[in-house]
mmCIF file of C-alpha atoms and ligand atoms in Angstrom:
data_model
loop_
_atom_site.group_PDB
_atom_site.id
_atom_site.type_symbol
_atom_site.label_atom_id
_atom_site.label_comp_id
_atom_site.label_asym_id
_atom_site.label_seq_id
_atom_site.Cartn_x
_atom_site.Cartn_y
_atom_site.Cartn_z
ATOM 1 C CA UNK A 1 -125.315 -122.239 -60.093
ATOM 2 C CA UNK A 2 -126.501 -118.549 -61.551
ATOM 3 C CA UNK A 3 -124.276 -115.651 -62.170
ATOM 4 C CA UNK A 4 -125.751 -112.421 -62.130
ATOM 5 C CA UNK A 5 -124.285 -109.910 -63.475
ATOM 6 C CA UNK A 6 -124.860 -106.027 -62.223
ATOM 7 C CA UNK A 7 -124.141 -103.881 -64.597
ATOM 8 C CA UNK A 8 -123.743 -100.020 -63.520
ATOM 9 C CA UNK A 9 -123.003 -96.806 -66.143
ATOM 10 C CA UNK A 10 -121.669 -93.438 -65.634
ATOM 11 C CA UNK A 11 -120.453 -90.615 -67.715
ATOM 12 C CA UNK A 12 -117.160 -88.485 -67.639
ATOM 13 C CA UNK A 13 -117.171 -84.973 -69.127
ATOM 14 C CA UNK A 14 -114.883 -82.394 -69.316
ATOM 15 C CA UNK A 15 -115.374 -79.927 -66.735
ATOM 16 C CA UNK A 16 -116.557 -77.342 -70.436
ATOM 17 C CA UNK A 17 -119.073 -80.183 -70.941
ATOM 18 C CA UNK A 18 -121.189 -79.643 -68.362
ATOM 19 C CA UNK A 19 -123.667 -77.020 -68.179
ATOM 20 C CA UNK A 20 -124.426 -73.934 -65.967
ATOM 21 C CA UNK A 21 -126.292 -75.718 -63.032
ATOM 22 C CA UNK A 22 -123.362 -78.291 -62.989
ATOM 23 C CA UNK A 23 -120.380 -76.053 -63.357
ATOM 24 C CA UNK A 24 -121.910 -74.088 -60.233
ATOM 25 C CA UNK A 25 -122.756 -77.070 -57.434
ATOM 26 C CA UNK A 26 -119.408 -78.248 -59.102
ATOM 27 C CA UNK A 27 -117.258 -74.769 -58.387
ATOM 28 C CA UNK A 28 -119.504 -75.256 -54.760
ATOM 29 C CA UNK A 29 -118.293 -78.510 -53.838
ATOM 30 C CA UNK A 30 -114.511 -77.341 -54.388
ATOM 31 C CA UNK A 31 -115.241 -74.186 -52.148
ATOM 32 C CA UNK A 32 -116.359 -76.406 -49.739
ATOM 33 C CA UNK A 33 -113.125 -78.000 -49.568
ATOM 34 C CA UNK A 34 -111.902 -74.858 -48.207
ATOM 35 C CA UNK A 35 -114.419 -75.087 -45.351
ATOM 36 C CA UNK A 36 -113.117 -78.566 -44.481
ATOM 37 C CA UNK A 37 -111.420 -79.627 -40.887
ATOM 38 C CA UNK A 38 -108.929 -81.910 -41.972
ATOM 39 C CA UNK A 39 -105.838 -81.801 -39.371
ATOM 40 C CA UNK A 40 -105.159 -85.105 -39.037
ATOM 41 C CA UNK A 41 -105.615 -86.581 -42.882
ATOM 42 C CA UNK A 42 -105.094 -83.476 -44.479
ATOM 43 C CA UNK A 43 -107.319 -84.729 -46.968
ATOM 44 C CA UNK A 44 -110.309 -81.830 -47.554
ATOM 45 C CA UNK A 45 -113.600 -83.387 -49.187
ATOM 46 C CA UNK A 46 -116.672 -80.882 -50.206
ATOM 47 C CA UNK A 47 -120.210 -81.863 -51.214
ATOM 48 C CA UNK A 48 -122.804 -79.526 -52.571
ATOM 49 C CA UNK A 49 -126.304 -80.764 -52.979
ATOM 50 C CA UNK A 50 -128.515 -79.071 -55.201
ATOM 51 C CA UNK A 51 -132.059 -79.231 -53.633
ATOM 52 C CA UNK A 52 -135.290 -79.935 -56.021
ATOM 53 C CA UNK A 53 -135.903 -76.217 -54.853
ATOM 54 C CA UNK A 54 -132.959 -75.175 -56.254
ATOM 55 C CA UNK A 55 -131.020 -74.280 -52.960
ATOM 56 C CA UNK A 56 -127.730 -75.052 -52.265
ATOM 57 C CA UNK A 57 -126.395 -76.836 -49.543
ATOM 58 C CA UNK A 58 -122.494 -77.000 -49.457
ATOM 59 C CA UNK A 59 -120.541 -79.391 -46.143
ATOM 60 C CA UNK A 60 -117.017 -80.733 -45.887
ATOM 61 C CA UNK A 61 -115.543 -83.189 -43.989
ATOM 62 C CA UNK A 62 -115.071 -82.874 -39.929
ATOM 63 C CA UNK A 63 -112.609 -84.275 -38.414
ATOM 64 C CA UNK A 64 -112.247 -84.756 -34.429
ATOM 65 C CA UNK A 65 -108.965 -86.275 -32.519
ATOM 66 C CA UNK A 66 -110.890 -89.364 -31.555
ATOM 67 C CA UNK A 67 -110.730 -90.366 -35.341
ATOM 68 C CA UNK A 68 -114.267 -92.310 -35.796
ATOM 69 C CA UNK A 69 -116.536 -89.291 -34.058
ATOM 70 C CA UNK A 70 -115.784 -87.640 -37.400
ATOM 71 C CA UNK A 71 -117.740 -87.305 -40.834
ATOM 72 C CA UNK A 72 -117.272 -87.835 -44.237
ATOM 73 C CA UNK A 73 -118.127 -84.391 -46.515
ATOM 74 C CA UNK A 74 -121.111 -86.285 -47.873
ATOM 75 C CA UNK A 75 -123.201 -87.553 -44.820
ATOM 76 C CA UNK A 76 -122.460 -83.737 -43.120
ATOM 77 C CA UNK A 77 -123.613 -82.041 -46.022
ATOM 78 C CA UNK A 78 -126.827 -84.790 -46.641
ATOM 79 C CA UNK A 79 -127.771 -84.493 -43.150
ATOM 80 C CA UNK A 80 -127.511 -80.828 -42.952
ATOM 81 C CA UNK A 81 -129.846 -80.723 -46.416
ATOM 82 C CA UNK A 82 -132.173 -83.152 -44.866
ATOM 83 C CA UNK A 83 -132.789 -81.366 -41.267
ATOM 84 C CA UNK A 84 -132.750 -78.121 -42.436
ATOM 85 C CA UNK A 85 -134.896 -78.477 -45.640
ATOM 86 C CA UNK A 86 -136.885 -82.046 -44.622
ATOM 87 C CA UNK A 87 -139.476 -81.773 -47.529
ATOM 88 C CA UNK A 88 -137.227 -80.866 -50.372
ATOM 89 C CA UNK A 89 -135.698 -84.017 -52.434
ATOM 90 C CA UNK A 90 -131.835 -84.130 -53.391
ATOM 91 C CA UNK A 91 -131.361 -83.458 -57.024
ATOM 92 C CA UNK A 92 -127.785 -83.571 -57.652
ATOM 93 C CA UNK A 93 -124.828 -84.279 -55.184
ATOM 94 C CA UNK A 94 -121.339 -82.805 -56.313
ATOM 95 C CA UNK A 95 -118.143 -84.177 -54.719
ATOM 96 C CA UNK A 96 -115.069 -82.864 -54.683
ATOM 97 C CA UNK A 97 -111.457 -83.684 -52.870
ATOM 98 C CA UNK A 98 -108.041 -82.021 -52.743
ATOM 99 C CA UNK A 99 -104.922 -84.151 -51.311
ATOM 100 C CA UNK A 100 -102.683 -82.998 -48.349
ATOM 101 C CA UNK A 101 -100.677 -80.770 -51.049
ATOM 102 C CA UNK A 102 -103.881 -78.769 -51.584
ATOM 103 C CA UNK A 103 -104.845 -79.995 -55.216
ATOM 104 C CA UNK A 104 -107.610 -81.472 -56.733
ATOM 105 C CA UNK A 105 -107.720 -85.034 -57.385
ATOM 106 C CA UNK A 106 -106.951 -85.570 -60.902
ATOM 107 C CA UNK A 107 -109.546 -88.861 -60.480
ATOM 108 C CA UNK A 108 -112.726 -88.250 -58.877
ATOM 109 C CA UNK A 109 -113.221 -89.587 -55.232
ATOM 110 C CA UNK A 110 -115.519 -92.322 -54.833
ATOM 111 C CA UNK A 111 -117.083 -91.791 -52.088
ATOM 112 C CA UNK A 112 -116.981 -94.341 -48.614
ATOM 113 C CA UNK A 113 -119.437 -96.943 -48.233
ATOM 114 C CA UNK A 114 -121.347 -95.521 -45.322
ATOM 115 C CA UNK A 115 -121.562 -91.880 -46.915
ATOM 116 C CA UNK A 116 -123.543 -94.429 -50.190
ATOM 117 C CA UNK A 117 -125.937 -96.012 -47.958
ATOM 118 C CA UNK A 118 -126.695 -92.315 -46.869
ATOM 119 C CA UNK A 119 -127.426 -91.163 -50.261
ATOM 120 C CA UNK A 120 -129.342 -94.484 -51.076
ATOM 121 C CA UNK A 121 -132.029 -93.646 -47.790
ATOM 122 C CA UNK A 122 -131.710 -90.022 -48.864
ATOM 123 C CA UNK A 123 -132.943 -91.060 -52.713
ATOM 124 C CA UNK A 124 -135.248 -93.670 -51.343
ATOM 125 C CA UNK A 125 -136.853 -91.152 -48.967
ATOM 126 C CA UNK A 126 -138.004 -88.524 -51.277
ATOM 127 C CA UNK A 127 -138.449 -90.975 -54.050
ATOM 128 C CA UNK A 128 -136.241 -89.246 -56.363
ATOM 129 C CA UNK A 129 -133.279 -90.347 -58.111
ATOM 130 C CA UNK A 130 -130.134 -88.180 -56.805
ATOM 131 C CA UNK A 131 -127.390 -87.372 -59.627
ATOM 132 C CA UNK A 132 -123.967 -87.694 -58.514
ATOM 133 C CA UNK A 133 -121.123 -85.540 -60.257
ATOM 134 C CA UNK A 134 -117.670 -86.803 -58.726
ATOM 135 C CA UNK A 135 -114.954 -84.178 -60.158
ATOM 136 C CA UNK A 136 -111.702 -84.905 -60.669
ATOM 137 C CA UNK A 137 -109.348 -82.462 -62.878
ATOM 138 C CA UNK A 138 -109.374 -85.330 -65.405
ATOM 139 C CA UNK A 139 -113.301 -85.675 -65.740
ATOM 140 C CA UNK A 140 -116.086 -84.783 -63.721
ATOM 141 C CA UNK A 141 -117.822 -88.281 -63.562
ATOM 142 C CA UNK A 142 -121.978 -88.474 -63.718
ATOM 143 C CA UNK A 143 -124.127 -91.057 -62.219
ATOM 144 C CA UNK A 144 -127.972 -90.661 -62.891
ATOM 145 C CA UNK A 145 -128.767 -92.290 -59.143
ATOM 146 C CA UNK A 146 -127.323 -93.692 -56.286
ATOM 147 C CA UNK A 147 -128.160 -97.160 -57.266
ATOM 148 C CA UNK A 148 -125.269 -96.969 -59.851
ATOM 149 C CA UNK A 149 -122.968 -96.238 -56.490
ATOM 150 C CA UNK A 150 -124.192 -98.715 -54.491
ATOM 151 C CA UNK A 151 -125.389 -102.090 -56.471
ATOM 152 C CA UNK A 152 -127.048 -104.573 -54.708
ATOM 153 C CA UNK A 153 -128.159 -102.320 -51.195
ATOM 154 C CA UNK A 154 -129.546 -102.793 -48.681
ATOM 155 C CA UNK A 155 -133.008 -100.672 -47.908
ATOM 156 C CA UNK A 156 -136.489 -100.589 -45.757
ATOM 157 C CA UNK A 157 -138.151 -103.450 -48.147
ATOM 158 C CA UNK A 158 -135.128 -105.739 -47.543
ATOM 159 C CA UNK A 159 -137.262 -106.020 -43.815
ATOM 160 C CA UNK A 160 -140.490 -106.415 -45.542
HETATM 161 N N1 LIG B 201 -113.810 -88.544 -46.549
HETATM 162 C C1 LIG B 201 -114.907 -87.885 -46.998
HETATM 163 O O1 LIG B 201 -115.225 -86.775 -46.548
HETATM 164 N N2 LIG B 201 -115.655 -88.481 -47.950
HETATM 165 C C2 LIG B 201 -115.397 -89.718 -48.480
HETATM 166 O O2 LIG B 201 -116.181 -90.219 -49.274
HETATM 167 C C3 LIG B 201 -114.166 -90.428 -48.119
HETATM 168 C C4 LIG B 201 -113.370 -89.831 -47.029
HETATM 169 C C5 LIG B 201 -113.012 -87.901 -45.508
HETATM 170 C C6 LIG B 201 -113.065 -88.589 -44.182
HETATM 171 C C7 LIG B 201 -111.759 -88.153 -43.564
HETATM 172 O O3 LIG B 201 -111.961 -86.890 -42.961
HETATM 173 C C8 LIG B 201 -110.834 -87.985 -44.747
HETATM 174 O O4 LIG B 201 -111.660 -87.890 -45.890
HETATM 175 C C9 LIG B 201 -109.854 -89.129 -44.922
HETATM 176 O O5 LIG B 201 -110.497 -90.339 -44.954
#
């Protein structure tokens, strides 16, 4: 028997900490919220993606009365960045949630498993690592790719 042990790092700053580019697709992922169609969790999720161009792409969560026909903030707002600008890379993803009494989580959301595997074809395609910045009122966590979200993944050379 082998044990193997994964190991994955992040950082948490203060919300001061971070620096101009951050602070905006931060402030950008909490507008989003606003933008979000939540009527049946009440839960509002934005995502901002800064593109290698520098654009911004913001998205929230959809929801729909047949619950699963819905998506999470982070695969509309990756989609949307990938069909509407299809050459430019991902840079940075910022994700931010408020609960059903309108604040901000105090701890960042982690986002779903499905929205991860998203981000992990969306860094594999463009062969560039995407930053993650989870915010939460507490800390704004950083993760330098998406392999420090989603250990162990499946991808294309799993079928090689
Ligand atoms: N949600 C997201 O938008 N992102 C996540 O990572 C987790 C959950 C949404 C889906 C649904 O609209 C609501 O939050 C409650 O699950």
């Amino acid at each position: 028997m082998k044990e193997l042990n994964i190991r994955i790092t992040l950082k948490i700053y203060e919300y001061e900490e971070l620096n101009r580019e951050d602070r905006e697709l931060v402030n950008a992922a909490c507008e989003a919220t606003q933008r979000s169609y939540a009527p049946y969790s009440h839960f509002s999720v934005g995502a901002a993606a800064r593109l290698a161009d520098k654009t911004i792409v913001t998205g929230s969560n959809q929801e729909n009365a047949a619950y699963p026909s819905g998506l999470c903030a982070e695969r509309t707002t990756l989609f949307y960045a990938n069909s509407r600008y299809p050459d430019q890379a991902v840079d940075t993803l910022a994700i931010a949630a408020r609960n059903e009494r309108g604040e901000y989580l105090e701890d960042p959301i982690p986002p779903c498993g499905a929205c991860r595997q998203v981000m992990m074809e969306t860094e594999n395609r463009f062969k560039h690592p995407m930053r993650i910045l989870l915010f939460g009122q507490k800390g704004i966590y950083e993760l330098k790719n998406v392999g420090a979200l989603l250990p162990l993944s499946f991808n294309a050379s799993a079928m090689e």
